[in-house]
Tab-separated table of C-alpha atoms in Angstrom:
chain	number	residue	atom	x	y	z
O	1	MET	CA	3.863	61.775	-0.108
O	2	LEU	CA	2.253	58.775	-1.297
O	3	ARG	CA	3.246	55.124	-0.121
O	4	PRO	CA	3.233	52.585	-2.206
O	5	VAL	CA	1.311	49.076	-2.420
O	6	GLN	CA	3.358	46.506	-1.436
O	7	VAL	CA	3.337	43.218	-2.875
O	8	HIS	CA	4.342	40.060	-0.968
O	9	LEU	CA	5.779	36.915	-2.948
O	10	PHE	CA	5.537	33.444	-2.137
O	11	ALA	CA	6.770	30.497	-3.015
O	12	SER	CA	7.632	29.926	-6.873
O	13	ALA	CA	6.892	33.763	-6.883
O	14	ARG	CA	9.217	34.868	-5.144
O	15	GLN	CA	12.006	32.879	-6.774
O	16	LEU	CA	11.059	33.470	-9.954
O	17	VAL	CA	11.616	37.522	-8.956
O	18	GLY	CA	14.149	36.808	-6.636
O	19	GLN	CA	12.748	39.451	-3.936
O	20	ARG	CA	9.938	38.886	-1.515
O	21	THR	CA	8.681	42.321	-1.115
O	22	VAL	CA	7.927	44.815	-4.729
O	23	ARG	CA	6.959	48.654	-3.993
O	24	TRP	CA	4.396	49.379	-6.388
O	25	THR	CA	3.066	52.883	-6.992
O	26	VAL	CA	-0.275	53.322	-7.800
O	27	PRO	CA	-2.200	56.389	-7.919
O	28	ALA	CA	-3.914	58.140	-4.951
O	29	GLY	CA	-7.256	57.207	-6.217
O	30	GLY	CA	-5.792	53.728	-6.737
O	31	LEU	CA	-6.239	51.493	-9.270
O	32	PRO	CA	-7.847	47.790	-9.596
O	33	ALA	CA	-6.083	44.504	-8.496
O	34	ARG	CA	-6.138	43.780	-12.127
O	35	GLU	CA	-3.605	46.476	-13.656
O	36	ILE	CA	-0.792	45.510	-10.548
O	37	VAL	CA	-1.061	42.072	-11.793
O	38	ALA	CA	-1.294	42.718	-15.083
O	39	GLY	CA	1.663	45.099	-14.404
O	40	LEU	CA	3.711	42.802	-12.376
O	41	GLU	CA	3.895	40.232	-15.882
O	42	ARG	CA	5.144	43.162	-17.785
O	43	ARG	CA	7.569	43.687	-15.427
O	44	PHE	CA	8.161	40.004	-14.538
O	45	PRO	CA	7.710	37.959	-17.547
O	46	ARG	CA	8.735	34.581	-16.424
O	47	LEU	CA	6.045	35.327	-13.829
O	48	GLY	CA	2.840	35.183	-16.493
O	49	PRO	CA	2.359	31.387	-16.044
O	50	THR	CA	2.428	31.744	-12.084
O	51	LEU	CA	0.255	35.311	-12.168
O	52	ARG	CA	-2.431	32.883	-13.667
O	53	VAL	CA	-2.612	30.098	-11.434
O	54	SER	CA	-2.619	32.150	-7.714
O	55	ARG	CA	-4.737	33.433	-5.894
O	56	PHE	CA	-4.423	37.301	-4.772
O	57	LEU	CA	-4.803	38.812	-1.575
O	58	ARG	CA	-5.288	42.759	-0.244
O	59	ASN	CA	-4.268	43.181	3.211
O	60	ASP	CA	-4.383	39.573	4.573
O	61	ARG	CA	-7.945	38.962	2.354
O	62	TYR	CA	-9.370	37.579	-0.589
O	63	LEU	CA	-9.954	39.420	-3.463
O	64	ALA	CA	-13.540	38.646	-4.174
O	65	ASP	CA	-12.359	39.756	-7.662
O	66	LEU	CA	-9.929	41.424	-9.619
O	67	GLU	CA	-11.973	44.804	-10.098
O	68	GLU	CA	-11.201	45.795	-6.018
O	69	THR	CA	-9.012	48.532	-5.924
O	70	VAL	CA	-5.583	48.303	-4.425
O	71	ARG	CA	-4.623	51.558	-2.551
O	72	PRO	CA	-1.806	53.436	-1.377
O	73	GLY	CA	-0.201	52.121	1.287
O	74	ASP	CA	-2.237	48.192	0.870
O	75	GLU	CA	-0.703	45.331	1.619
O	76	PHE	CA	-1.073	42.720	-1.957
O	77	ALA	CA	0.024	39.263	-1.846
O	78	VAL	CA	0.867	36.925	-4.728
O	79	HIS	CA	-0.139	33.213	-3.197
O	80	PRO	CA	0.437	30.082	-5.761
O	81	PRO	CA	-0.878	27.192	-5.516
O	82	TYR	CA	-0.923	25.669	-2.090
O	83	GLY	CA	1.601	22.387	-1.091
O	84	GLY	CA	0.862	21.887	2.590
O	85	GLY	CA	1.063	18.786	4.494
R	1	MET	CA	-8.692	23.975	20.182
R	2	VAL	CA	-5.375	24.417	18.441
R	3	VAL	CA	-4.190	26.242	15.501
R	4	ARG	CA	-0.574	26.711	15.447
R	5	LEU	CA	2.352	27.552	12.924
R	6	SER	CA	5.074	26.694	14.639
R	7	ARG	CA	8.914	25.825	13.667
R	8	ARG	CA	9.144	23.952	16.679
R	9	SER	CA	8.448	20.465	16.908
R	10	LEU	CA	5.424	18.537	17.697
R	11	SER	CA	4.783	15.893	20.021
R	12	LEU	CA	1.474	13.771	19.875
R	13	ALA	CA	1.794	13.622	23.600
R	14	ALA	CA	1.134	17.759	23.608
R	15	VAL	CA	-1.718	16.901	21.034
R	16	GLU	CA	-3.043	14.286	23.496
R	17	ARG	CA	-3.528	17.310	26.122
R	18	ARG	CA	-5.302	19.249	24.087
R	19	LEU	CA	-7.863	16.792	23.505
R	20	ARG	CA	-8.787	15.650	26.765
R	21	THR	CA	-12.856	16.146	26.481
R	22	ALA	CA	-14.398	13.609	28.364
R	23	ARG	CA	-17.664	13.224	26.388
R	24	SER	CA	-15.818	13.258	23.169
R	25	GLY	CA	-15.970	8.720	22.022
R	26	GLY	CA	-13.138	8.641	19.328
R	27	VAL	CA	-10.515	11.147	18.017
R	28	VAL	CA	-8.985	10.344	14.445
R	29	LEU	CA	-5.137	11.951	14.447
R	30	PHE	CA	-3.598	12.064	11.117
R	31	ALA	CA	0.397	13.156	11.329
R	32	GLY	CA	2.105	14.039	8.142
R	33	ARG	CA	5.820	13.624	7.533
R	34	VAL	CA	8.351	13.978	4.985
R	35	ARG	CA	8.731	11.467	2.942
R	36	PRO	CA	12.177	10.845	1.348
R	37	ASP	CA	11.758	9.759	-1.178
R	38	ARG	CA	11.513	11.296	-5.027
R	39	ALA	CA	10.173	10.382	-8.100
R	40	ASP	CA	13.265	12.148	-10.266
R	41	GLY	CA	15.146	9.409	-7.835
R	42	ARG	CA	16.974	11.819	-5.540
R	43	THR	CA	16.711	11.807	-1.868
R	44	THR	CA	14.629	14.476	-0.078
R	45	VAL	CA	16.915	15.249	2.996
R	46	ALA	CA	14.310	18.309	4.199
R	47	LEU	CA	11.225	20.534	2.920
R	48	LEU	CA	11.846	24.291	3.872
R	49	TYR	CA	7.907	25.337	5.033
R	50	GLU	CA	6.497	28.823	4.149
R	51	ALA	CA	3.183	30.380	4.896
R	52	ASP	CA	1.326	33.610	4.354
R	53	ARG	CA	0.818	33.620	8.326
R	54	ALA	CA	-2.278	36.106	9.048
R	55	PRO	CA	-4.735	34.397	5.941
R	56	ALA	CA	-3.147	31.127	7.009
R	57	LEU	CA	-4.752	31.285	10.718
R	58	ASP	CA	-6.906	33.138	9.534
R	59	ARG	CA	-8.238	29.717	7.095
R	60	LEU	CA	-7.165	27.180	10.039
R	61	ARG	CA	-9.476	28.414	11.837
R	62	ALA	CA	-12.350	28.630	9.447
R	63	LEU	CA	-11.551	24.690	9.012
R	64	GLU	CA	-12.039	24.018	12.213
R	65	ALA	CA	-15.507	25.833	12.863
R	66	GLU	CA	-16.665	24.003	9.661
R	67	ALA	CA	-14.986	20.953	10.938
R	68	ARG	CA	-17.599	21.287	14.553
R	69	ARG	CA	-20.333	22.824	12.145
R	70	ARG	CA	-20.119	19.658	9.547
R	71	PHE	CA	-18.881	17.050	11.679
R	72	GLY	CA	-19.743	17.392	15.475
R	73	ALA	CA	-16.622	17.974	16.204
R	74	ARG	CA	-15.659	18.838	19.858
R	75	ASP	CA	-12.749	19.730	19.920
R	76	VAL	CA	-9.634	20.366	17.076
R	77	VAL	CA	-5.968	20.424	16.448
R	78	LEU	CA	-4.252	21.825	13.346
R	79	TYR	CA	-0.681	22.012	13.332
R	80	HIS	CA	1.790	23.135	10.916
R	81	ARG	CA	5.538	23.643	11.144
R	82	LEU	CA	7.244	26.080	9.577
R	83	GLY	CA	11.053	26.114	8.210
R	84	ARG	CA	13.025	23.514	8.250
R	85	VAL	CA	11.402	19.840	8.524
R	86	ARG	CA	13.952	16.989	8.143
R	87	VAL	CA	12.868	13.890	6.526
R	88	GLY	CA	11.548	11.199	8.905
R	89	GLU	CA	9.962	14.974	10.928
R	90	VAL	CA	6.028	15.028	11.614
R	91	SER	CA	5.418	18.725	9.724
R	92	VAL	CA	1.788	18.464	9.626
R	93	VAL	CA	-0.713	17.045	12.324
R	94	VAL	CA	-4.402	17.469	12.459
R	95	ALA	CA	-7.475	15.733	15.119
R	96	ALA	CA	-10.571	15.787	15.300
R	97	ALA	CA	-12.389	14.512	18.616
R	98	CYS	CA	-16.256	13.666	17.856
R	99	ALA	CA	-18.807	11.435	19.952
R	100	HIS	CA	-18.490	8.700	17.192
R	101	ARG	CA	-15.383	7.527	15.805
R	102	ALA	CA	-17.253	7.947	11.192
R	103	GLN	CA	-17.515	11.283	12.362
R	104	ALA	CA	-14.106	11.945	13.758
R	105	PHE	CA	-12.618	9.877	10.593
R	106	ASP	CA	-14.561	12.222	8.501
R	107	ALA	CA	-13.694	15.034	10.365
R	108	ALA	CA	-9.532	14.917	9.918
R	109	ARG	CA	-9.936	13.550	6.210
R	110	TYR	CA	-12.000	16.583	5.688
R	111	LEU	CA	-9.227	19.055	7.463
R	112	ILE	CA	-5.709	17.603	6.505
R	113	ASP	CA	-7.596	17.554	2.878
R	114	GLU	CA	-8.789	20.908	2.880
R	115	LEU	CA	-5.016	22.263	4.827
R	116	LYS	CA	-2.982	20.886	2.134
R	117	ALA	CA	-5.587	22.925	-0.802
R	118	THR	CA	-6.613	26.049	0.464
R	119	VAL	CA	-4.455	26.870	3.228
R	120	PRO	CA	-1.258	29.418	2.232
R	121	ILE	CA	1.339	26.931	3.060
R	122	TRP	CA	4.498	26.020	0.674
R	123	LYS	CA	7.048	24.117	0.619
R	124	GLU	CA	10.797	23.721	-1.313
R	125	GLU	CA	12.558	20.918	-1.034
R	126	ARG	CA	15.921	20.225	-0.186
R	127	ALA	CA	16.973	17.050	-1.618
R	128	ARG	CA	20.809	15.017	-2.939
R	129	PRO	CA	21.469	13.804	-5.972
R	130	ALA	CA	20.755	10.209	-7.196
R	131	ARG	CA	23.296	7.499	-6.330
R	132	ARG	CA	25.740	8.998	-4.246
R	133	PRO	CA	28.220	6.445	-2.605
R	134	PRO	CA	27.903	5.761	0.373
R	135	ARG	CA	30.350	8.157	2.776
R	136	ARG	CA	32.720	5.780	5.240
R	137	PRO	CA	32.004	5.771	8.369
R	138	GLY	CA	35.552	7.157	9.246
R	139	ARG	CA	34.044	11.141	9.879
R	140	ARG	CA	35.867	14.217	9.057
R	141	ALA	CA	39.133	12.628	7.362
R	142	GLY	CA	39.351	14.418	4.936
R	143	ARG	CA	39.894	18.417	4.769
R	144	SER	CA	36.568	18.984	4.116
R	145	ALA	CA	34.345	19.222	7.580
R	146	GLY	CA	31.029	19.864	5.322
R	147	SER	CA	28.015	17.760	6.252
R	148	GLY	CA	27.363	17.325	2.725
R	149	ARG	CA	23.818	17.592	2.750
R	150	ALA	CA	22.578	20.527	0.794
R	151	ARG	CA	21.384	24.225	2.203
K	1	MET	CA	4.577	-3.521	15.192
K	2	VAL	CA	2.203	-3.417	18.981
K	3	VAL	CA	-0.331	-5.798	19.425
K	4	ARG	CA	-1.373	-5.309	23.186
K	5	LEU	CA	-4.096	-6.441	25.236
K	6	SER	CA	-2.908	-4.606	28.354
K	7	ARG	CA	-4.761	-3.411	32.206
K	8	ARG	CA	-2.095	-0.397	31.797
K	9	SER	CA	-3.173	3.129	30.243
K	10	LEU	CA	-1.635	4.204	27.212
K	11	SER	CA	0.086	7.294	25.964
K	12	LEU	CA	-0.273	8.725	22.756
K	13	ALA	CA	3.461	9.470	23.338
K	14	ALA	CA	4.278	5.405	23.213
K	15	VAL	CA	2.578	5.235	20.171
K	16	GLU	CA	4.386	7.766	18.669
K	17	ARG	CA	7.790	6.238	19.618
K	18	ARG	CA	6.705	3.259	17.946
K	19	LEU	CA	5.733	4.865	14.530
K	20	ARG	CA	8.910	6.375	13.951
K	21	THR	CA	9.469	4.624	10.598
K	22	ALA	CA	10.777	7.475	8.834
K	23	ARG	CA	9.334	6.349	4.942
K	24	SER	CA	5.672	6.901	6.091
K	25	GLY	CA	4.297	9.901	5.097
K	26	GLY	CA	1.329	9.671	6.998
K	27	VAL	CA	0.051	8.387	10.090
K	28	VAL	CA	-3.498	8.052	11.068
K	29	LEU	CA	-4.029	6.962	15.009
K	30	PHE	CA	-8.026	6.738	16.173
K	31	ALA	CA	-8.434	6.694	19.961
K	32	GLY	CA	-11.444	5.739	21.605
K	33	ARG	CA	-12.568	6.722	24.833
K	34	VAL	CA	-14.850	5.765	26.940
K	35	ARG	CA	-18.116	7.957	26.815
K	36	PRO	CA	-20.298	8.498	29.778
K	37	ASP	CA	-23.532	9.087	28.225
K	38	ARG	CA	-26.318	5.751	27.582
K	39	ALA	CA	-29.158	5.827	25.823
K	40	ASP	CA	-31.441	5.381	28.796
K	41	GLY	CA	-30.431	8.481	30.629
K	42	ARG	CA	-28.609	6.842	32.774
K	43	THR	CA	-24.530	7.547	33.561
K	44	THR	CA	-21.337	5.508	32.408
K	45	VAL	CA	-19.066	5.965	35.027
K	46	ALA	CA	-16.723	3.141	33.458
K	47	LEU	CA	-16.529	0.154	31.143
K	48	LEU	CA	-15.279	-3.211	32.223
K	49	TYR	CA	-13.187	-4.912	29.333
K	50	GLU	CA	-12.625	-8.482	28.716
K	51	ALA	CA	-10.959	-10.866	26.048
K	52	ASP	CA	-10.374	-14.717	25.698
K	53	ARG	CA	-6.576	-13.344	25.420
K	54	ALA	CA	-5.044	-16.168	22.961
K	55	PRO	CA	-7.442	-16.183	20.140
K	56	ALA	CA	-7.740	-11.921	20.702
K	57	LEU	CA	-4.202	-11.626	20.190
K	58	ASP	CA	-4.323	-14.068	16.992
K	59	ARG	CA	-7.178	-11.895	15.555
K	60	LEU	CA	-5.142	-8.656	15.970
K	61	ARG	CA	-1.945	-10.009	15.010
K	62	ALA	CA	-4.279	-11.258	11.832
K	63	LEU	CA	-5.431	-8.372	10.824
K	64	GLU	CA	-2.293	-6.039	11.270
K	65	ALA	CA	-1.287	-8.661	8.555
K	66	GLU	CA	-3.941	-7.548	6.268
K	67	ALA	CA	-4.018	-4.050	6.847
K	68	ARG	CA	-0.186	-4.690	5.401
K	69	ARG	CA	-1.680	-6.248	2.425
K	70	ARG	CA	-4.634	-4.425	1.806
K	71	PHE	CA	-3.294	-0.837	2.316
K	72	GLY	CA	0.624	-1.305	2.280
K	73	ALA	CA	0.536	-0.154	5.928
K	74	ARG	CA	4.265	0.005	6.992
K	75	ASP	CA	3.693	-0.054	10.591
K	76	VAL	CA	0.679	-0.725	12.553
K	77	VAL	CA	-0.613	-0.422	16.168
K	78	LEU	CA	-3.273	-2.363	17.664
K	79	TYR	CA	-4.081	-1.559	21.463
K	80	HIS	CA	-6.929	-2.010	23.688
K	81	ARG	CA	-6.616	-1.892	27.350
K	82	LEU	CA	-8.773	-4.572	29.306
K	83	GLY	CA	-10.248	-4.226	32.972
K	84	ARG	CA	-11.484	-1.187	34.149
K	85	VAL	CA	-11.523	1.674	31.777
K	86	ARG	CA	-12.903	4.769	34.101
K	87	VAL	CA	-14.609	7.865	31.320
K	88	GLY	CA	-12.467	9.648	29.509
K	89	GLU	CA	-10.097	7.450	29.518
K	90	VAL	CA	-9.038	5.603	26.254
K	91	SER	CA	-9.781	1.918	25.533
K	92	VAL	CA	-8.807	1.321	22.508
K	93	VAL	CA	-5.932	2.714	19.815
K	94	VAL	CA	-5.343	1.516	16.307
K	95	ALA	CA	-2.919	3.527	13.996
K	96	ALA	CA	-0.940	2.871	10.951
K	97	ALA	CA	1.468	4.223	9.157
K	98	CYS	CA	1.705	4.661	5.106
K	99	ALA	CA	3.185	6.016	2.413
K	100	HIS	CA	0.692	8.296	1.310
K	101	ARG	CA	-2.270	9.503	3.743
K	102	ALA	CA	-5.557	8.190	2.033
K	103	GLN	CA	-4.415	4.290	2.581
K	104	ALA	CA	-3.112	5.507	6.140
K	105	PHE	CA	-6.524	6.425	6.369
K	106	ASP	CA	-8.326	3.570	5.069
K	107	ALA	CA	-5.752	1.250	6.712
K	108	ALA	CA	-7.409	2.875	10.328
K	109	ARG	CA	-10.617	2.615	9.877
K	110	TYR	CA	-10.500	-0.927	8.197
K	111	LEU	CA	-8.237	-1.805	11.566
K	112	ILE	CA	-10.905	-0.161	13.759
K	113	ASP	CA	-13.850	-1.675	12.199
K	114	GLU	CA	-12.352	-5.192	12.181
K	115	LEU	CA	-11.816	-4.800	15.745
K	116	LYS	CA	-14.573	-3.701	16.956
K	117	ALA	CA	-16.462	-6.713	15.066
K	118	THR	CA	-14.229	-9.777	14.779
K	119	VAL	CA	-12.032	-9.430	18.334
K	120	PRO	CA	-12.973	-11.746	20.891
K	121	ILE	CA	-13.195	-8.242	23.498
K	122	TRP	CA	-16.303	-7.660	25.613
K	123	LYS	CA	-17.022	-5.104	27.331
K	124	GLU	CA	-19.830	-4.211	30.620
K	125	GLU	CA	-20.901	-0.861	31.549
K	126	ARG	CA	-20.828	0.363	35.344
K	127	ALA	CA	-23.586	3.267	35.075
K	128	ARG	CA	-25.377	5.463	37.738
K	129	PRO	CA	-29.011	6.195	37.941
K	130	ALA	CA	-30.007	9.206	35.957
K	131	ARG	CA	-31.065	12.465	37.384
K	132	ARG	CA	-28.894	12.109	40.602
K	133	PRO	CA	-29.291	15.138	42.371
K	134	PRO	CA	-26.272	17.355	42.294
K	135	ARG	CA	-23.737	16.317	45.405
K	136	ARG	CA	-22.744	19.973	47.578
K	137	PRO	CA	-19.081	20.370	47.420
K	138	GLY	CA	-18.796	19.922	50.962
K	139	ARG	CA	-17.567	16.944	50.992
K	140	ARG	CA	-17.454	14.147	53.131
K	141	ALA	CA	-19.905	16.184	55.674
K	142	GLY	CA	-22.607	13.678	56.248
K	143	ARG	CA	-21.853	10.201	57.581
K	144	SER	CA	-21.765	8.179	54.196
K	145	ALA	CA	-18.205	8.003	53.208
K	146	GLY	CA	-19.506	6.381	49.968
K	147	SER	CA	-18.417	7.619	46.166
K	148	GLY	CA	-21.710	7.255	45.031
K	149	ARG	CA	-20.193	5.283	42.062
K	150	ALA	CA	-21.650	1.913	41.174
K	151	ARG	CA	-19.864	-0.581	41.139
Y	1	MET	CA	-10.169	-41.698	34.279
Y	2	LEU	CA	-10.799	-39.017	31.058
Y	3	ARG	CA	-10.311	-35.346	31.183
Y	4	PRO	CA	-13.504	-33.174	31.411
Y	5	VAL	CA	-13.700	-30.417	28.679
Y	6	GLN	CA	-13.208	-27.071	29.867
Y	7	VAL	CA	-16.367	-25.162	28.575
Y	8	HIS	CA	-14.965	-21.297	28.887
Y	9	LEU	CA	-18.575	-18.580	29.032
Y	10	PHE	CA	-16.926	-15.022	28.420
Y	11	ALA	CA	-19.054	-11.658	28.634
Y	12	SER	CA	-23.661	-12.589	28.629
Y	13	ALA	CA	-22.516	-16.008	28.374
Y	14	ARG	CA	-20.854	-16.001	31.551
Y	15	GLN	CA	-23.314	-13.541	33.087
Y	16	LEU	CA	-26.429	-16.094	32.249
Y	17	VAL	CA	-24.940	-19.237	34.039
Y	18	GLY	CA	-23.164	-17.720	36.811
Y	19	GLN	CA	-19.235	-19.130	35.642
Y	20	ARG	CA	-16.366	-18.975	33.782
Y	21	THR	CA	-16.027	-22.219	33.447
Y	22	VAL	CA	-18.318	-25.391	33.013
Y	23	ARG	CA	-16.738	-28.637	33.182
Y	24	TRP	CA	-18.042	-31.395	30.698
Y	25	THR	CA	-17.764	-34.547	30.335
Y	26	VAL	CA	-17.556	-36.496	26.511
Y	27	PRO	CA	-16.521	-39.925	25.626
Y	28	ALA	CA	-13.647	-40.978	25.065
Y	29	GLY	CA	-13.798	-41.124	21.669
Y	30	GLY	CA	-14.735	-37.269	21.685
Y	31	LEU	CA	-18.374	-35.429	20.746
Y	32	PRO	CA	-18.871	-32.995	17.520
Y	33	ALA	CA	-19.319	-29.679	18.800
Y	34	ARG	CA	-23.072	-29.230	17.925
Y	35	GLU	CA	-23.525	-32.092	20.801
Y	36	ILE	CA	-22.035	-29.918	23.731
Y	37	VAL	CA	-23.774	-26.950	22.379
Y	38	ALA	CA	-27.058	-28.412	22.769
Y	39	GLY	CA	-26.003	-30.237	25.532
Y	40	LEU	CA	-25.007	-26.768	27.134
Y	41	GLU	CA	-28.295	-25.234	26.259
Y	42	ARG	CA	-30.209	-28.447	28.296
Y	43	ARG	CA	-28.100	-27.594	31.232
Y	44	PHE	CA	-28.475	-23.672	31.216
Y	45	PRO	CA	-31.606	-22.979	29.253
Y	46	ARG	CA	-31.830	-19.510	29.732
Y	47	LEU	CA	-28.770	-19.405	27.402
Y	48	GLY	CA	-30.125	-20.663	24.336
Y	49	PRO	CA	-31.126	-17.172	22.929
Y	50	THR	CA	-27.117	-16.286	23.533
Y	51	LEU	CA	-25.681	-19.756	21.900
Y	52	ARG	CA	-27.788	-18.923	18.639
Y	53	VAL	CA	-25.795	-16.004	18.321
Y	54	SER	CA	-22.549	-17.164	19.744
Y	55	ARG	CA	-19.242	-18.077	17.681
Y	56	PHE	CA	-17.552	-22.169	19.155
Y	57	LEU	CA	-13.068	-22.345	19.315
Y	58	ARG	CA	-11.633	-25.210	19.973
Y	59	ASN	CA	-7.680	-24.834	22.283
Y	60	ASP	CA	-7.957	-21.234	21.240
Y	61	ARG	CA	-9.288	-21.936	17.356
Y	62	TYR	CA	-12.426	-20.956	16.057
Y	63	LEU	CA	-14.777	-24.022	14.579
Y	64	ALA	CA	-14.473	-25.226	11.064
Y	65	ASP	CA	-18.720	-25.975	11.831
Y	66	LEU	CA	-20.564	-27.620	14.772
Y	67	GLU	CA	-19.335	-31.543	13.262
Y	68	GLU	CA	-15.979	-30.978	14.765
Y	69	THR	CA	-15.109	-33.231	17.336
Y	70	VAL	CA	-14.225	-32.210	20.793
Y	71	ARG	CA	-11.649	-34.752	23.001
Y	72	PRO	CA	-11.437	-35.167	26.761
Y	73	GLY	CA	-8.894	-32.631	27.991
Y	74	ASP	CA	-9.612	-30.324	25.394
Y	75	GLU	CA	-10.313	-25.992	25.843
Y	76	PHE	CA	-14.029	-24.942	24.464
Y	77	ALA	CA	-15.191	-21.604	24.065
Y	78	VAL	CA	-17.843	-19.811	23.920
Y	79	HIS	CA	-18.092	-15.758	22.210
Y	80	PRO	CA	-21.046	-14.177	22.211
Y	81	PRO	CA	-21.317	-11.203	19.865
Y	82	TYR	CA	-18.401	-9.707	20.626
Y	83	GLY	CA	-18.205	-5.716	21.723
Y	84	GLY	CA	-14.556	-4.269	21.681
Y	85	GLY	CA	-13.415	-0.411	21.638
């Protein structure tokens, strides 16, 4: 049984979706990150504008690009623009 | 070096203890506090801060290393509060100890600018409406024991 | 506002208590400490500071007014120690609380630069010679009980 | 009996003269500050270079210029270049 990808949503992304974490099923060989992002927008259309200004991480590392493969059991994070301080 | 994300409030005395490197001539410290005024006329009562903790700590440690490399910082403090921080409280402290004051100013400025732009921390406002009539000093006189503060 | 010339050491906690103005978003503080290293290879053990007290306080108050006028500083601390200050101790603190951090950085930088250039305070070095052989850990074993420090 | 002017020397000026305060007799109508400064240099020749980079105060106020009159009983201060911090 394949473990899902855990998609962690922060700040405005979390508020728009109403959930902190979304489970995402991917095939055994994984998916390019851009397909996860596109899938999120299809499932949560209001998230679109936020996704276009967000950064993405796989297992706590920033993605080099959206072609990076996301595999079953990975953690995937959506970071809207930062606002600390 | 101190890099910390914490729900607990921070005193400058604690920062001072961390910056006792005798060879540093200058220490510059920036403390950011929650301000009450908002552009829309409402009044902020608190900010709620959240972080993506592991990558945030990684970025803070990278900023510390960069401050050492670029400005010769000998000691660095990077401290950000998480959770609810009320108006007037300190939400963030950065400090850099360097041999000379110009470096220390540049390092502290770099650290707070980069922290705000590149560390995965976010804030959410808790505000109350504008022009709320002042509350009477006789407290809890009516039926409501509510504090009048947004949650 | 605090403008002070004093022989007593200063803690940042005391500065913090003075900067509790809730409306200021950013506080920048500079603390200058006595450094041990000298250009001639000798080692400073302390600095002796003196001031022409009345005009020095006048100038510090003028700098505070100027920081308010030019940078919108809402609270200012200007503190300089007098007398003997040992290596590693803080000899000077300036701090400015402003609505925004850029102003606070500019105000603190202005205050320390102007303090050094225009306030009648002077220092005199107390140094010991270069390349002194390290003292043995067995202290006061010989006939001399001297500390080896210049006076 | 006319009170003398008290000349207060600071930092390197004090070290060169070996005294913190020097008494200076002026006539009842006073003297321009430049004559006090010239007199100090005549009496303490080693002080010359320091006097040329110093600022002067009368009764805790910076002199507008060296023509300002210094009167009996005034305090006169010699400030070599500052070095706080």
